[in-house]
Amino acid sequence: MNKTAATIFLLIILAVGNVFSNPPVPPKSVKSEKATGEKIKSLENTKVSTSAPSVDEHKIRKKASKASAGSENITVTGKIKRSKPAAADTLEVKGRKLREKPSATFVEALASESADIHVTSRGTGIHGVASGSTGGIYIRGLGGFPNSQILMVEDGVPDYQGIFGHPIPDAYSSHLIDSVTVIKGGDSVLYGTNAMGGVIVIKSRWLKVPGLEVIADVQSGTFETIGYNLSGLLRRGPWNFAVFASQLETQGHRPGSGGSRLILGFAARRCLGDNTELMLRTKAVHIDGADPGPVTHPTPDKWFDVWRFSGSFGPVFHFRKGTIQLVSWINTGIHKLYDGFHSVDTLAGITGKIEYNINSKLLFTTGATGEFVDGFVENLIDGEKTYPPSAFTPSVFGQLELKPLKKLELTTGARFLLDTTEGPVFLYKAAAGYRLNRNFRLRGGITRNFRQPTIRELYLPWPVANPDLKPEFSLNSSAGIHFESAHVDSHITVFRTTARNLIRYFGSWPTAEVVNIDSYKVDGIEGALKLKNLGPFSPFIMASVQDVGRYTKQNPDEKLIFGVDFKLPLKSMTVLSTLSGQFVRGLYMNNYSRDPMDDVFFLDFTLRLRLKERAGYRIEPYLNVRNITDNRYAWVLNYTMPGINILAGLKMELK
Amino acid sequence: MKQALFLLVILAVSACEDVYPEVVIVNKTRHDVLIKDISYNGCIWSGVLAYGEATAPQKCLPGSDRVHFKKFTATTYEEYDEDALEPLTPTWFNYMTTRSYDASTLDFYLIEIDLEGLEQDFSAPGPYGH
Amino acid sequence: MKIKSILLFTVIMSSFLFAGCDEDDKSEAKALVSIKNDFNNPEMTYQPPWTICKSSYLGQEFGKISIGETSPEFEVTPGLDYVLMVAAWEDPDCNPENCLPIATKLEEEVVDGQQRVIAINMPNHQGSCPPEGVAPIPEEAYNRILALWPEYDFEPYETRTENIECLPDEE
């Protein structure tokens, strides 16, 4: 702790000294916008990233279209592209790329984008909840079932189940997503509890220019799988609307592995005057299915039924040097299981955040958050209800991003919060990035993150609870070298994930106990090499090797992702295709290297024919073939994945 | 173009599960032995099989597995003990075949369960968790 | 300027790696464990009258533990293991003819810095000759008990149901 504090102190002294030795100059982004002599009211492109913002120079790339706001006509003069912050340890994936992957679910698609992200699965589209569920996300060794050490943030709002403290992996559909940023190593400074191993920041789609866009995607495939996805985006005057519906139904490859998922959403954004926006988002999710059980002992009658509703609302004020944002949210769910379990949980909160460009080399972010968790559980068979205490957590946070030297970028930040069991909690982070030249970039960072005990761990005796539990803490560090050029995109990162105060269950009923006791350390190395713009073929390879110590439960030692993208523009269409595969070694069903599992190997193939746009619409038939070598493999022991299976679809885009 | 679309549709409607192996299980144990909740490679058959009876065929996953089931021996069951006035609930014990059976795609398998090839099954999953 | 930048970056990166070692595992890990004979736990539907005559966990012997009692606390190297025991049925004096090898149902775990009482009771034990439907003690655990306490002269695993205590009582 002392060493860490000394590091932070040293970093801040070095950095601040360099920043204030340079005279402040107006931010380049503002200069660029002013260059046309007109106000910029399309604020989307100038908004500072919340995940890992940068004060790096912006580049005006091209002229965009005309936009209107309120009664005035305005002109967007340039598309401002911010280069990736040199200090960031993030993976950024476009929603379109995730949609075009053959993976059955959103979290599986994400896991095929980086070798240090591992996700379990059991079939073709439904992960489920409770026993037998999959969709556990591991990032650099932390996380996994039930995912409470990984935080999902959807449009600025944390998303997790109030009682069990984890996200529901089936509650997301790639069809609705604009982009995803995975913050590896977590970031509790900006995002609070659960951001221990990583944060998955999801940004939903808006129409960026005035007009209408309707996309319908219909798919059908093996195991009586049918999917419908419909999204409509409208931007007119000061209004910006987004509606979406996504439904998937499948019988699954064996009894109990099927189910259905329905996601409905509505969002609206309105400009109020020159500098203010109001945003509203709502979402409803319904998932039903079952735990199919191990193939040796199927249990297709162990059904579940989950409804979740979420909404967020708040204004954003833009001023010359930054933004002020206020977001309030509520997320509630109703879970029912075959054994009479019934729960209602609520997560609600409010965040106020200010981002302020002090000068071109210094961006300051600060804010305050209050988060409330509540819920009750009921046994529908005997009618017994349990009302555990609710929890409220207030916190304040701040972050400085500075550029003391031309090629050096630093980020540091801290959050103070008041935990109901621990009392005051201090979290911090620091990162540095250095651009050696046009191609090479060095970066490193350290974060101290935490996870509050869940209501279940504190108060619900399944099999035991402990109201004296305190938060878990992690200290994650990483350093890497990145190379980017016109034809090559590659990096190597070494990482260390440590955690202490882990909440662990020991023993069995009636003498079980749950206590904060254990510590954890993972050392690993992860890298990627992607070739691009070399003709129709773009091969890629990603690998990760980690030593997870005794924490081997579904936490693999080695993962390799490989493949080749193919893109061929023709006269009437563009042919897009990807052949990709994964090889995963060192899988165990339990800690201490117990119950070893077979290595996983599979190949997927996808083909899309993107037809030229005609009269404002475009058609794109596609075909996904999963597990083309028909391998018998499993992520969870005896939850055998399907053999070769096919999904064909047709995407229709109207603009 | 039309050919490509046609190919996509054909591929999509061709159900891969149709090629899964078809399996039937037969109770060939003994006249007083009933078996129920039979499972094999992802398939589960509800209902009780008396001696000589067979399950309906089901498409199961390809691969290798033992046959798992619950067994009840009628001749060792005592309906009443000395003290109880109410009839005792029959106890069904978990059993499995001692050997595994391979099943490949597009094949039909008839698996007979006999008394010599049985052992107790302690691999059944534990209680359901939340 | 470039040298200054690189030096600054090097200092910062070294600090990160240095700080990242903050929460390493300690080299001399230990845990404090005691074992409770919980066979008389009233929450169970049945209280088997087992007296624990010998007990061992993670290489540490805990000795005899009568019904309802708890052993002294011993230091062990953290890890995962069965509690291995010799237990006597309805015999507080532990006469060998009433004894059998038993073990905990689960492999019990302790981690560095933990202080834990492991309870041995009806659901958390497995023996040599259980009734139909209950799993017997694993062969590896049984053989370790035979090696730890050869003086009891238990039968080999294959004939474990022929230990004297397993045989039906003579009327």
mmCIF file with all atom_site columns, N, CA, C and O in Angstrom, chain A residues 620-640:
data_model
loop_
_atom_site.group_PDB
_atom_site.id
_atom_site.type_symbol
_atom_site.label_atom_id
_atom_site.label_alt_id
_atom_site.label_comp_id
_atom_site.label_asym_id
_atom_site.label_entity_id
_atom_site.label_seq_id
_atom_site.pdbx_PDB_ins_code
_atom_site.Cartn_x
_atom_site.Cartn_y
_atom_site.Cartn_z
_atom_site.occupancy
_atom_site.B_iso_or_equiv
_atom_site.pdbx_formal_charge
_atom_site.auth_seq_id
_atom_site.auth_comp_id
_atom_site.auth_asym_id
_atom_site.auth_atom_id
_atom_site.pdbx_PDB_model_num
ATOM 1  N N  . GLU A 1 620 ? -28.477 -7.737  -47.519 1.00 0.00 ? 620 GLU A N  1
ATOM 2  C CA . GLU A 1 620 ? -27.228 -8.434  -47.211 1.00 0.00 ? 620 GLU A CA 1
ATOM 3  C C  . GLU A 1 620 ? -27.535 -9.834  -46.674 1.00 0.00 ? 620 GLU A C  1
ATOM 4  O O  . GLU A 1 620 ? -27.796 -10.011 -45.489 1.00 0.00 ? 620 GLU A O  1
ATOM 5  N N  . PRO A 1 621 ? -27.568 -10.835 -47.556 1.00 0.00 ? 621 PRO A N  1
ATOM 6  C CA . PRO A 1 621 ? -27.718 -12.202 -47.047 1.00 0.00 ? 621 PRO A CA 1
ATOM 7  C C  . PRO A 1 621 ? -26.410 -12.684 -46.415 1.00 0.00 ? 621 PRO A C  1
ATOM 8  O O  . PRO A 1 621 ? -25.338 -12.248 -46.821 1.00 0.00 ? 621 PRO A O  1
ATOM 9  N N  . TYR A 1 622 ? -26.548 -13.531 -45.431 1.00 0.00 ? 622 TYR A N  1
ATOM 10 C CA . TYR A 1 622 ? -25.328 -14.037 -44.781 1.00 0.00 ? 622 TYR A CA 1
ATOM 11 C C  . TYR A 1 622 ? -25.536 -15.459 -44.280 1.00 0.00 ? 622 TYR A C  1
ATOM 12 O O  . TYR A 1 622 ? -26.667 -15.940 -44.144 1.00 0.00 ? 622 TYR A O  1
ATOM 13 N N  . LEU A 1 623 ? -24.415 -16.080 -44.017 1.00 0.00 ? 623 LEU A N  1
ATOM 14 C CA . LEU A 1 623 ? -24.425 -17.471 -43.558 1.00 0.00 ? 623 LEU A CA 1
ATOM 15 C C  . LEU A 1 623 ? -23.340 -17.647 -42.504 1.00 0.00 ? 623 LEU A C  1
ATOM 16 O O  . LEU A 1 623 ? -22.186 -17.271 -42.728 1.00 0.00 ? 623 LEU A O  1
ATOM 17 N N  . ASN A 1 624 ? -23.713 -18.166 -41.366 1.00 0.00 ? 624 ASN A N  1
ATOM 18 C CA . ASN A 1 624 ? -22.735 -18.490 -40.317 1.00 0.00 ? 624 ASN A CA 1
ATOM 19 C C  . ASN A 1 624 ? -22.693 -20.004 -40.147 1.00 0.00 ? 624 ASN A C  1
ATOM 20 O O  . ASN A 1 624 ? -23.737 -20.636 -39.967 1.00 0.00 ? 624 ASN A O  1
ATOM 21 N N  . VAL A 1 625 ? -21.515 -20.563 -40.209 1.00 0.00 ? 625 VAL A N  1
ATOM 22 C CA . VAL A 1 625 ? -21.359 -21.994 -39.934 1.00 0.00 ? 625 VAL A CA 1
ATOM 23 C C  . VAL A 1 625 ? -20.443 -22.104 -38.716 1.00 0.00 ? 625 VAL A C  1
ATOM 24 O O  . VAL A 1 625 ? -19.287 -21.697 -38.765 1.00 0.00 ? 625 VAL A O  1
ATOM 25 N N  . ARG A 1 626 ? -20.991 -22.638 -37.644 1.00 0.00 ? 626 ARG A N  1
ATOM 26 C CA . ARG A 1 626 ? -20.207 -22.747 -36.410 1.00 0.00 ? 626 ARG A CA 1
ATOM 27 C C  . ARG A 1 626 ? -19.701 -24.171 -36.247 1.00 0.00 ? 626 ARG A C  1
ATOM 28 O O  . ARG A 1 626 ? -20.382 -25.123 -36.598 1.00 0.00 ? 626 ARG A O  1
ATOM 29 N N  . ASN A 1 627 ? -18.540 -24.268 -35.649 1.00 0.00 ? 627 ASN A N  1
ATOM 30 C CA . ASN A 1 627 ? -17.927 -25.577 -35.366 1.00 0.00 ? 627 ASN A CA 1
ATOM 31 C C  . ASN A 1 627 ? -17.883 -26.427 -36.638 1.00 0.00 ? 627 ASN A C  1
ATOM 32 O O  . ASN A 1 627 ? -18.393 -27.543 -36.664 1.00 0.00 ? 627 ASN A O  1
ATOM 33 N N  . ILE A 1 628 ? -17.257 -25.895 -37.661 1.00 0.00 ? 628 ILE A N  1
ATOM 34 C CA . ILE A 1 628 ? -17.324 -26.561 -38.975 1.00 0.00 ? 628 ILE A CA 1
ATOM 35 C C  . ILE A 1 628 ? -16.599 -27.902 -38.995 1.00 0.00 ? 628 ILE A C  1
ATOM 36 O O  . ILE A 1 628 ? -16.864 -28.732 -39.855 1.00 0.00 ? 628 ILE A O  1
ATOM 37 N N  . THR A 1 629 ? -15.715 -28.128 -38.034 1.00 0.00 ? 629 THR A N  1
ATOM 38 C CA . THR A 1 629 ? -15.052 -29.441 -37.991 1.00 0.00 ? 629 THR A CA 1
ATOM 39 C C  . THR A 1 629 ? -15.828 -30.418 -37.105 1.00 0.00 ? 629 THR A C  1
ATOM 40 O O  . THR A 1 629 ? -15.378 -31.546 -36.881 1.00 0.00 ? 629 THR A O  1
ATOM 41 N N  . ASP A 1 630 ? -16.995 -29.998 -36.620 1.00 0.00 ? 630 ASP A N  1
ATOM 42 C CA . ASP A 1 630 ? -17.905 -30.860 -35.869 1.00 0.00 ? 630 ASP A CA 1
ATOM 43 C C  . ASP A 1 630 ? -17.225 -31.488 -34.644 1.00 0.00 ? 630 ASP A C  1
ATOM 44 O O  . ASP A 1 630 ? -17.399 -32.678 -34.366 1.00 0.00 ? 630 ASP A O  1
ATOM 45 N N  . ASN A 1 631 ? -16.448 -30.700 -33.924 1.00 0.00 ? 631 ASN A N  1
ATOM 46 C CA . ASN A 1 631 ? -15.744 -31.217 -32.736 1.00 0.00 ? 631 ASN A CA 1
ATOM 47 C C  . ASN A 1 631 ? -16.695 -31.335 -31.549 1.00 0.00 ? 631 ASN A C  1
ATOM 48 O O  . ASN A 1 631 ? -17.618 -30.548 -31.408 1.00 0.00 ? 631 ASN A O  1
ATOM 49 N N  . ARG A 1 632 ? -16.415 -32.312 -30.704 1.00 0.00 ? 632 ARG A N  1
ATOM 50 C CA . ARG A 1 632 ? -17.138 -32.419 -29.429 1.00 0.00 ? 632 ARG A CA 1
ATOM 51 C C  . ARG A 1 632 ? -16.286 -31.688 -28.397 1.00 0.00 ? 632 ARG A C  1
ATOM 52 O O  . ARG A 1 632 ? -15.219 -32.150 -28.031 1.00 0.00 ? 632 ARG A O  1
ATOM 53 N N  . TYR A 1 633 ? -16.744 -30.551 -27.960 1.00 0.00 ? 633 TYR A N  1
ATOM 54 C CA . TYR A 1 633 ? -15.997 -29.827 -26.945 1.00 0.00 ? 633 TYR A CA 1
ATOM 55 C C  . TYR A 1 633 ? -16.973 -29.220 -25.950 1.00 0.00 ? 633 TYR A C  1
ATOM 56 O O  . TYR A 1 633 ? -18.182 -29.154 -26.206 1.00 0.00 ? 633 TYR A O  1
ATOM 57 N N  . ALA A 1 634 ? -16.430 -28.809 -24.809 1.00 0.00 ? 634 ALA A N  1
ATOM 58 C CA . ALA A 1 634 ? -17.286 -28.218 -23.770 1.00 0.00 ? 634 ALA A CA 1
ATOM 59 C C  . ALA A 1 634 ? -16.484 -27.185 -22.997 1.00 0.00 ? 634 ALA A C  1
ATOM 60 O O  . ALA A 1 634 ? -15.294 -27.367 -22.741 1.00 0.00 ? 634 ALA A O  1
ATOM 61 N N  . TRP A 1 635 ? -17.138 -26.088 -22.637 1.00 0.00 ? 635 TRP A N  1
ATOM 62 C CA . TRP A 1 635 ? -16.540 -25.090 -21.753 1.00 0.00 ? 635 TRP A CA 1
ATOM 63 C C  . TRP A 1 635 ? -16.817 -25.457 -20.302 1.00 0.00 ? 635 TRP A C  1
ATOM 64 O O  . TRP A 1 635 ? -16.085 -25.067 -19.407 1.00 0.00 ? 635 TRP A O  1
ATOM 65 N N  . VAL A 1 636 ? -17.942 -26.120 -20.084 1.00 0.00 ? 636 VAL A N  1
ATOM 66 C CA . VAL A 1 636 ? -18.329 -26.564 -18.744 1.00 0.00 ? 636 VAL A CA 1
ATOM 67 C C  . VAL A 1 636 ? -18.454 -28.088 -18.828 1.00 0.00 ? 636 VAL A C  1
ATOM 68 O O  . VAL A 1 636 ? -19.055 -28.605 -19.780 1.00 0.00 ? 636 VAL A O  1
ATOM 69 N N  . LEU A 1 637 ? -17.881 -28.787 -17.848 1.00 0.00 ? 637 LEU A N  1
ATOM 70 C CA . LEU A 1 637 ? -17.807 -30.243 -17.910 1.00 0.00 ? 637 LEU A CA 1
ATOM 71 C C  . LEU A 1 637 ? -19.186 -30.864 -18.151 1.00 0.00 ? 637 LEU A C  1
ATOM 72 O O  . LEU A 1 637 ? -20.146 -30.582 -17.417 1.00 0.00 ? 637 LEU A O  1
ATOM 73 N N  . ASN A 1 638 ? -19.263 -31.675 -19.201 1.00 0.00 ? 638 ASN A N  1
ATOM 74 C CA . ASN A 1 638 ? -20.482 -32.405 -19.566 1.00 0.00 ? 638 ASN A CA 1
ATOM 75 C C  . ASN A 1 638 ? -21.620 -31.518 -20.081 1.00 0.00 ? 638 ASN A C  1
ATOM 76 O O  . ASN A 1 638 ? -22.751 -31.975 -20.191 1.00 0.00 ? 638 ASN A O  1
ATOM 77 N N  . TYR A 1 639 ? -21.332 -30.255 -20.339 1.00 0.00 ? 639 TYR A N  1
ATOM 78 C CA . TYR A 1 639 ? -22.289 -29.402 -21.044 1.00 0.00 ? 639 TYR A CA 1
ATOM 79 C C  . TYR A 1 639 ? -21.775 -29.287 -22.482 1.00 0.00 ? 639 TYR A C  1
ATOM 80 O O  . TYR A 1 639 ? -21.316 -28.233 -22.916 1.00 0.00 ? 639 TYR A O  1
ATOM 81 N N  . THR A 1 640 ? -21.862 -30.391 -23.191 1.00 0.00 ? 640 THR A N  1
ATOM 82 C CA . THR A 1 640 ? -21.263 -30.495 -24.517 1.00 0.00 ? 640 THR A CA 1
ATOM 83 C C  . THR A 1 640 ? -21.867 -29.474 -25.481 1.00 0.00 ? 640 THR A C  1
ATOM 84 O O  . THR A 1 640 ? -23.085 -29.298 -25.544 1.00 0.00 ? 640 THR A O  1
#
